[in-house]
Amino acid sequence: MEQKNVINFYNNVFNPKLNLNNIHAEKLWNKTLVGKKKSLSEKKHSQNKKKNTAFLNVNTEELKRRLNFLNQKSQIKILKYNSIVHASIESYLRMSKYIGKIISLSDFFFPMFEEKLENYRLPKELKYLAIIESNLNPVVTSKAGAKGIWQFMPETGKIYNLDINHLYDERNDPIKSTEAACRYLKFLYRKIGNWEFVLAAYNAGPGTVDKILQRSKNRKNFWELWEFFPKETQNYIPKFIAINYVMNYHKEHNIYKYSSSPYKYKYKETILIPIKEKISLKFYAYNLNISYQDLILLNPQYLVDLIPSGNKLRLPKNKIFILKNKERFFSKKIHKN
């Protein structure tokens, strides 16, 4: 399978057509600054109450209470209410099918994210960043060239030891890119020491945050400096708070897992094996009696149907006994090729 076909395959599997940057955060913030009696989000809520009762049936006080509860449990302490956050939550709640798909995909990714975050002593809530970054699509590429589930640019990826070549791109590797994201987030927190600004730096770059902080030394709160950030970053923190809320309270809004996950195996039901000689994914799929598509899903870092020697392949654990039984055959077949 060529690189283009691999990407098309993933796009067909994930394909979340959405744009959460259209919540008009600037207008909302201006409404808040001038002290209107009723925020824009509250007006929208009342206008759409009948139309979206199943998804928007939460009043402001209840939303504040739930966010306060999440914030008390949180290690990062930034899950606080304002009208921009409220609007972002409503934006997510309107996309019930999308949230349902994300919940389904999270069954595979979140246990691994949590394991890696714990290893690096980072807050587990940071797993939700991957939803904002990539919709949990391990091969998505941004217009700017960022790639993978954690959206690494090539330069940053290489700094964190993610190999990129014509055969494979480790930014697409969910595990290696998650470890890289953990190291990067750890670096940002040591440098900045404030989780709101860490998330802003992950989105806009640490240089942008440094400049804003230097010229506004008396204001140390993200919301006080909100107007100075790029529009995408202005939306980034509200979206992070919103997705935290939605992933914890989706059932209260009658949103549930959407159909079945494209992943037939859970993360803990898979294992990495070393590849001593170059070999094709199709060869493994055929001989281990596993769907070729399932194998691609478990190994999205490979851009072509070839695993170079010295690399690793993720397989379901229940296929390992077949591998051991056929190991000699594999070795002979590889050397013949």
Tab-separated table of C-alpha atoms in Angstrom, residues 3 80 117 170 173:
chain	number	residue	atom	x	y	z
A	3	GLN	CA	1.666	6.363	1.212
A	80	LYS	CA	-13.031	27.189	35.041
A	117	LEU	CA	1.483	10.587	31.140
A	170	GLU	CA	7.247	8.275	13.637
A	173	ASP	CA	3.343	6.355	15.656
